[in-house]
């Protein structure tokens, strides 16, 4: 079945917001399709009506679009095409379920919820291995069925799982996998509300959509023998299967919110770059050579292969993601970074700062923060002093570890005077302030620290002289003056 054009799909259920694991599945399928010149399909598996989550479909599609994962076909919507929705394809599943009954591979089951609950409780009491169904309706006669129908009971349709034998398939990642049929239940194919279960809809669609490779999360492995039996019963040729390695947290437990496994759109909102995110996700279970870490999108497409998907679990490291995002941030040009940063600053800076923010001004700030930025949502708090009118900080910070109040006031007043005539350009600012420190008999480290707090309100900030140059003379002088005043008013002279 692998000959011919590759066709793969990403088939999320909109039962929650898509987390990194889901999107990793989408990405691997997409990379494989792009690598092989095949087609990538998005199919929303929304037949579990009770578990649908409002907004989940939008979050899934937004996440894909943000990463640039595009799909190749689907029903027409407003000039372009949307993903497939299983809820719009119910007739296919119902028809197939009826065909399976006619062929003797499925049957109608009239058991009520209460009966099933009772049956399970009794089994538990007898310590029998738990089955979800005891096959009570499997061998009812046509007359018995007719009688139950006449009572108005709407049945479910169940698959007649073979009572013995084994089901085998070859997984492209795990190798040969074998399940004993006696461990498999007579699973429900069509529910009494007329909606298919995941198993039926998934198999019907993968066949109708001519999917060649199913690449999905490891957790679906136990569903696969059921699907293989269904393919056989329907006389469909099964696609090839590849179950992707699990993603674990750094403590080797199942990945959860605690490890940072939030929805993909939250990463976007925190200011991760899509190109960094794609690179990071691609390495969760795939590698080229166990060494290379940085891949452009084109390189990923060029090199991706199922053979290089690992059998062992992948470890999700937030530190690695942050590192990688920093690498990608440093690769951006000043213009690009300014453009991408602007909406985050707009959102994060206090409302008191007048809008619109100046792109030109941001372009001056960018080179000062680019080196140390790991993600964009930090930017507004780390550089708000470039924008605010008045700084708020504890006056004691001005003294640093060593300065006396007297020296600090002296330093600020001397700087105020000297800087009136200075050119606000990093080099000459440095020269001016360095010689001033010597004249005052202050250590440069102490004096520069004082200037840093006075002009930015913080002890750690981007390089001092460049920062002062960007802030400009007027603002710096005002701040130095305010600092001297603050120091006099707020700090006791105890040193
Ligand atoms: N709807 C399933 C999910 O939510 C799809 C599993 C599969 O790819 O077959 O992940």
XYZ file of C-alpha atoms and ligand atoms in Angstrom:
505
model
C 0.000 0.000 0.000
C 2.992 2.289 0.390
C 3.527 2.563 -3.370
C 2.002 5.488 -5.137
C 1.445 8.878 -3.725
C 1.810 9.328 0.003
C -1.388 10.503 1.682
C -1.365 11.187 5.391
C -3.725 12.841 7.795
C -3.875 14.609 11.119
C -7.117 13.598 12.813
C -7.591 15.510 16.060
C -10.671 15.232 18.233
C -11.889 18.646 19.353
C -12.188 17.486 22.947
C -9.637 19.997 24.225
C -7.048 22.498 23.158
C -4.213 20.962 21.150
C -1.100 20.443 23.261
C 2.425 19.834 22.071
C 1.899 16.092 21.674
C -1.029 16.593 19.316
C 0.832 19.130 17.257
C 3.921 16.961 17.110
C 1.697 14.329 15.454
C 0.454 16.924 12.972
C 3.994 18.068 12.257
C 5.414 14.590 11.629
C 2.607 13.791 9.214
C 3.028 17.112 7.447
C 6.810 16.775 7.203
C 6.429 13.295 5.798
C 3.906 14.502 3.206
C 6.052 17.457 2.188
C 9.183 15.320 2.076
C 7.559 12.750 -0.181
C 5.584 15.122 -2.360
C 2.377 13.636 -0.974
C -0.799 15.092 0.479
C -1.549 16.154 4.019
C -5.145 16.122 5.177
C -6.735 17.527 8.320
C -9.772 15.664 9.571
C -11.640 16.790 12.647
C -12.932 13.719 14.475
C -15.887 15.329 16.163
C -18.311 12.447 16.584
C -18.115 12.347 20.364
C -20.770 14.984 20.804
C -20.625 15.027 24.608
C -16.910 15.700 24.748
C -16.741 18.494 22.193
C -15.078 21.579 23.621
C -16.113 25.011 22.489
C -13.300 26.748 20.594
C -11.156 23.626 20.246
C -11.429 23.395 16.449
C -10.383 27.029 16.077
C -7.457 26.494 18.468
C -6.329 23.448 16.466
C -6.494 25.260 13.140
C -4.922 28.427 14.575
C -2.071 26.350 15.960
C -1.462 24.730 12.567
C -1.634 28.026 10.715
C 0.705 29.656 13.192
C 3.312 26.976 12.529
C 2.726 27.127 8.797
C 1.379 23.572 8.631
C -0.916 23.767 5.630
C -3.286 21.130 4.329
C -3.915 20.145 0.775
C -7.590 19.377 0.415
C -10.960 19.430 2.076
C -14.485 20.653 1.470
C -14.803 24.122 -0.072
C -15.404 26.987 2.312
C -15.526 30.523 1.004
C -13.033 30.207 -1.820
C -10.523 28.065 0.018
C -10.944 24.704 1.700
C -11.500 23.735 5.245
C -10.631 20.526 7.008
C -12.944 17.528 6.814
C -15.395 17.158 9.674
C -16.626 13.687 10.520
C -19.911 15.124 11.758
C -20.618 16.017 8.116
C -20.043 12.479 6.930
C -22.401 10.486 9.137
C -24.128 8.712 6.249
C -20.935 6.953 5.246
C -20.477 5.467 8.694
C -24.106 4.414 9.042
C -24.028 2.770 5.643
C -20.833 0.926 6.487
C -22.209 -0.291 9.821
C -25.238 -1.728 7.994
C -22.983 -3.395 5.435
C -21.053 -5.029 8.260
C -24.294 -6.413 9.710
C -25.308 -7.795 6.324
C -21.913 -9.459 5.931
C -22.224 -11.071 9.366
C -19.430 -9.020 10.944
C -21.574 -6.862 13.198
C -24.808 -7.073 15.135
C -27.370 -4.907 16.844
C -27.170 -4.780 20.631
C -30.121 -3.786 22.777
C -28.526 -3.885 26.203
C -29.409 -0.942 28.377
C -26.860 1.106 30.261
C -28.181 -0.352 33.512
C -27.704 -3.894 32.304
C -24.127 -3.185 31.255
C -23.370 -1.576 34.608
C -24.836 -4.579 36.444
C -22.884 -6.983 34.267
C -19.629 -5.148 34.966
C -20.279 -5.041 38.699
C -20.962 -8.796 38.746
C -17.810 -9.513 36.779
C -15.802 -7.400 39.166
C -17.289 -9.314 42.080
C -16.343 -12.643 40.531
C -12.903 -11.127 39.898
C -13.235 -11.986 36.220
C -11.031 -9.982 33.927
C -12.994 -6.909 33.019
C -14.755 -6.858 29.699
C -16.824 -3.973 28.618
C -19.419 -6.352 27.171
C -20.385 -10.008 27.645
C -21.689 -10.488 24.076
C -25.217 -10.971 25.339
C -26.827 -9.866 22.060
C -24.297 -11.441 19.717
C -26.315 -14.561 19.001
C -29.902 -13.366 19.338
C -32.255 -14.885 16.756
C -33.950 -12.656 14.175
C -37.217 -13.153 16.049
C -35.710 -12.031 19.331
C -34.272 -8.947 17.652
C -37.609 -8.139 16.061
C -39.279 -8.365 19.446
C -36.803 -5.945 21.030
C -37.174 -3.564 18.102
C -40.927 -3.667 18.529
C -40.430 -2.413 22.079
C -38.930 0.704 20.540
C -35.395 0.052 21.794
C -32.832 1.799 19.588
C -29.854 -0.537 19.411
C -26.165 0.157 19.090
C -24.187 -1.743 16.467
C -21.280 -3.839 17.685
C -18.426 -5.495 15.864
C -18.277 -9.282 15.962
C -14.699 -9.669 17.103
C -13.286 -13.113 16.300
C -13.397 -15.262 19.439
C -10.001 -16.758 18.882
C -6.779 -16.255 16.995
C -4.391 -13.357 16.808
C -4.259 -10.056 15.019
C -0.882 -8.931 13.763
C 0.390 -5.889 12.043
C 3.741 -4.462 11.233
C 4.361 -1.106 12.798
C 6.935 0.981 10.915
C 8.447 2.113 14.203
C 7.757 -0.693 16.642
C 8.101 -3.648 14.325
C 5.683 -6.576 14.463
C 2.880 -6.175 16.974
C 0.578 -9.062 17.951
C -2.675 -8.985 19.901
C -4.600 -11.999 21.139
C -8.176 -11.643 19.849
C -9.568 -12.933 23.122
C -8.403 -9.695 24.731
C -10.521 -7.631 22.351
C -14.153 -6.769 22.973
C -17.113 -6.569 20.684
C -16.625 -2.871 20.338
C -19.427 -0.472 19.529
C -19.308 0.838 15.972
C -22.434 2.957 15.870
C -24.011 4.462 18.954
C -27.757 4.665 19.509
C -27.693 8.390 18.677
C -26.597 7.401 15.176
C -23.048 8.698 15.645
C -20.143 6.393 14.904
C -17.458 5.605 17.452
C -13.884 6.670 16.806
C -13.007 3.181 15.516
C -15.626 2.995 12.798
C -15.339 6.572 11.586
C -11.548 6.433 11.621
C -11.354 3.262 9.529
C -14.030 4.337 7.054
C -12.381 7.705 6.512
C -8.842 6.445 6.282
C -10.056 4.088 3.581
C -12.198 6.611 1.711
C -9.504 9.271 1.913
C -6.974 6.761 0.615
C -4.600 7.285 3.485
C -1.354 5.417 2.908
C 0.363 5.884 6.281
C -1.193 6.358 9.683
C 1.194 8.166 11.968
C -0.332 8.720 15.339
C 0.397 8.797 19.049
C 1.462 5.666 20.843
C -1.716 5.669 22.943
C -3.664 4.459 19.883
C -1.630 1.305 19.490
C -4.194 -0.794 21.348
C -6.925 0.420 18.979
C -4.993 -0.726 15.951
C -5.795 -4.488 16.135
C -9.477 -3.545 16.253
C -8.973 -1.405 13.183
C -7.074 -4.144 11.396
C -9.983 -6.536 12.053
C -12.371 -3.934 10.700
C -10.268 -3.400 7.578
C -10.298 -7.130 7.012
C -14.033 -7.451 7.571
C -14.673 -4.625 5.132
C -12.174 -6.064 2.644
C -10.252 -2.787 2.726
C -6.510 -2.862 2.408
C -5.082 -1.443 5.655
C -2.671 1.495 5.476
C 0.783 1.291 7.018
C 0.959 2.125 10.715
C 3.556 4.113 12.627
C 2.938 4.786 16.296
C 4.971 7.724 17.507
C 7.023 7.557 20.688
C 5.545 9.047 23.827
C 6.605 12.463 25.024
C 7.622 12.542 28.686
C 8.508 15.316 31.072
C 12.081 15.655 32.291
C 11.168 13.611 35.366
C 10.108 10.844 32.961
C 6.466 11.007 33.933
C 3.693 11.504 31.404
C 3.809 14.985 29.966
C 1.370 17.303 31.668
C 0.670 20.983 32.182
C 3.198 20.965 34.996
C 5.945 20.312 32.436
C 4.756 23.111 30.225
C 2.515 21.031 28.002
C 0.075 23.807 27.468
C -1.945 24.444 24.365
C 0.061 25.329 21.289
C -1.690 28.695 21.038
C -0.423 29.564 24.515
C 3.127 29.159 23.280
C 2.282 31.553 20.508
C 0.823 34.011 23.011
C 3.886 33.741 25.234
C 6.010 34.823 22.333
C 7.714 31.726 21.051
C 8.634 31.950 17.401
C 6.841 29.473 15.153
C 10.082 28.521 13.428
C 11.687 27.723 16.807
C 8.625 25.790 17.906
C 8.619 23.749 14.702
C 12.304 22.923 15.093
C 11.787 21.979 18.732
C 8.742 19.779 18.054
C 10.466 18.012 15.181
C 13.145 16.792 17.574
C 10.616 15.263 19.953
C 11.117 11.748 18.675
C 12.972 12.392 15.428
C 16.608 13.175 14.790
C 18.870 13.376 11.795
C 22.089 12.248 13.416
C 21.752 12.652 17.198
C 23.835 15.823 16.966
C 22.277 18.453 14.764
C 19.798 20.561 16.691
C 18.987 23.480 14.435
C 16.935 22.923 11.319
C 15.097 25.351 9.119
C 11.706 24.315 7.877
C 13.191 23.442 4.482
C 15.892 21.311 6.088
C 13.311 19.452 8.138
C 11.302 18.729 5.013
C 14.417 17.604 3.182
C 15.639 15.245 5.891
C 12.505 13.920 7.561
C 12.029 10.177 7.412
C 10.027 7.598 9.341
C 13.184 5.477 9.688
C 14.751 8.135 11.902
C 11.812 8.273 14.310
C 12.943 6.914 17.634
C 11.450 3.888 19.348
C 12.105 5.334 22.780
C 10.194 8.127 24.469
C 11.100 11.708 23.787
C 11.822 14.095 26.648
C 10.241 17.514 26.638
C 12.640 20.105 28.016
C 11.375 23.604 28.591
C 14.969 24.818 28.962
C 15.773 23.501 25.534
C 12.750 25.218 24.032
C 13.755 28.492 25.670
C 17.316 28.108 24.473
C 16.156 27.355 20.950
C 13.781 30.276 20.901
C 16.649 32.537 21.967
C 18.761 31.202 19.111
C 16.008 31.988 16.615
C 15.437 35.427 18.132
C 19.107 36.261 17.675
C 18.902 35.254 14.025
C 16.250 37.862 13.277
C 17.137 41.177 11.683
C 16.439 44.312 13.686
C 13.478 45.073 11.436
C 11.951 41.630 11.789
C 12.420 41.557 15.522
C 10.906 45.015 15.901
C 7.873 43.949 13.857
C 7.359 40.767 15.822
C 7.939 42.425 19.158
C 5.595 45.323 18.606
C 2.309 43.502 19.329
C 3.783 41.974 22.490
C 4.958 45.341 23.767
C 1.623 46.817 22.847
C -0.103 44.185 24.912
C 2.331 44.089 27.823
C 3.253 47.709 28.476
C 1.125 49.694 30.921
C -1.894 51.481 29.513
C -0.463 54.798 30.738
C 2.117 54.685 27.937
C 0.740 56.465 24.904
C -0.094 54.439 21.837
C 0.615 53.719 19.054
C 4.125 52.726 20.059
C 6.791 53.986 17.716
C 8.280 51.301 15.536
C 11.315 53.500 14.936
C 11.961 53.811 18.648
C 11.551 50.050 19.124
C 14.141 49.518 16.403
C 16.636 51.396 18.562
C 15.843 49.234 21.579
C 15.997 45.921 19.725
C 19.801 45.582 19.448
C 20.065 46.172 23.196
C 17.745 43.369 24.213
C 18.105 40.867 21.378
C 21.016 39.055 22.980
C 19.249 38.139 26.170
C 15.627 37.760 25.136
C 14.243 34.216 25.338
C 10.606 34.924 24.595
C 8.561 37.946 23.660
C 6.202 38.123 26.591
C 9.186 38.994 28.802
C 10.044 41.978 26.680
C 7.585 44.461 28.112
C 8.671 43.915 31.700
C 12.366 43.877 30.866
C 12.320 47.083 28.876
C 9.391 49.102 30.151
C 11.790 51.782 31.426
C 12.390 52.744 27.803
C 8.787 53.850 27.641
C 7.602 54.980 31.067
C 7.682 58.592 32.124
C 8.482 58.073 35.754
C 10.472 55.266 37.233
C 9.433 53.598 40.438
C 12.138 51.827 42.401
C 13.552 51.598 45.873
C 15.981 54.475 46.398
C 18.390 52.188 48.267
C 19.137 50.471 44.961
C 21.031 53.578 43.936
C 23.688 52.855 46.518
C 24.420 49.410 45.253
C 26.594 47.460 47.640
C 29.290 50.015 48.336
C 28.262 53.642 47.884
C 27.460 55.999 50.728
C 24.498 58.266 50.355
C 26.798 61.244 50.238
C 28.935 59.836 47.428
C 25.889 58.807 45.495
C 24.353 62.282 45.699
C 27.666 63.779 44.755
C 27.960 61.398 41.811
C 24.481 62.124 40.537
C 24.865 65.867 40.792
C 28.215 65.816 39.044
C 26.822 63.617 36.285
C 23.890 65.945 35.859
C 26.168 68.846 35.313
C 28.635 67.046 33.066
C 26.002 65.456 30.866
C 24.306 68.761 30.035
C 26.925 69.344 27.377
C 27.556 65.686 26.432
C 26.780 64.051 23.123
C 24.353 61.191 23.759
C 26.186 58.547 21.870
C 27.392 55.374 23.569
C 31.145 55.867 23.100
C 31.383 59.402 24.198
C 29.010 58.750 27.105
C 31.300 56.034 28.277
C 34.364 58.288 28.052
C 32.659 61.131 29.827
C 31.357 59.014 32.670
C 34.550 57.041 33.055
C 36.652 60.127 33.524
C 34.029 61.621 35.782
C 34.213 58.579 38.048
C 37.982 59.065 38.288
C 37.617 62.737 39.065
C 35.139 61.939 41.811
C 37.331 59.219 43.223
C 34.589 56.626 42.747
C 35.079 53.128 41.431
C 33.732 52.887 37.898
C 31.676 49.806 38.811
C 29.948 51.645 41.638
C 29.436 54.784 39.634
C 28.076 53.013 36.567
C 25.771 51.010 38.821
C 24.467 54.259 40.224
C 23.876 55.637 36.729
C 22.162 52.420 35.692
C 19.648 52.539 38.521
C 19.107 56.266 38.079
C 18.334 55.977 34.369
C 16.516 52.629 34.270
C 15.254 52.011 37.811
C 16.922 48.595 37.905
C 20.237 47.022 38.719
C 20.321 44.704 35.729
C 19.524 46.254 32.385
C 20.911 46.262 28.840
C 24.354 47.869 28.311
C 24.369 51.203 30.119
C 25.746 53.641 27.581
C 23.706 52.359 24.673
C 20.654 52.433 26.869
C 21.316 56.032 27.845
C 21.835 56.946 24.220
C 18.477 55.434 23.283
C 16.727 57.110 26.194
C 18.170 60.440 25.093
C 19.562 63.394 26.938
C 16.374 64.971 28.135
C 14.972 61.865 29.691
C 18.281 60.812 31.260
C 18.874 64.192 32.854
C 15.392 64.247 34.252
C 15.851 60.791 35.715
C 19.233 61.585 37.243
C 17.761 64.659 38.829
C 14.817 62.651 40.158
C 17.221 60.048 41.526
C 19.194 62.634 43.509
C 15.983 63.994 44.947
C 14.710 60.544 45.772
C 17.952 59.636 47.468
C 17.880 62.713 49.658
C 14.271 62.219 50.615
C 14.106 58.480 51.068
C 17.475 57.178 52.245
C 18.754 57.573 55.817
C 22.404 58.505 55.975
C 23.708 55.606 57.982
C 26.813 54.500 56.149
N -9.105 11.315 16.867
C -7.923 10.689 17.343
C -7.175 11.681 18.207
O -7.772 12.483 18.782
C -7.113 10.248 16.163
C -6.231 9.099 16.389
C -5.748 8.628 15.039
O -4.922 9.364 14.464
O -6.217 7.647 14.549
O -6.006 11.712 18.361
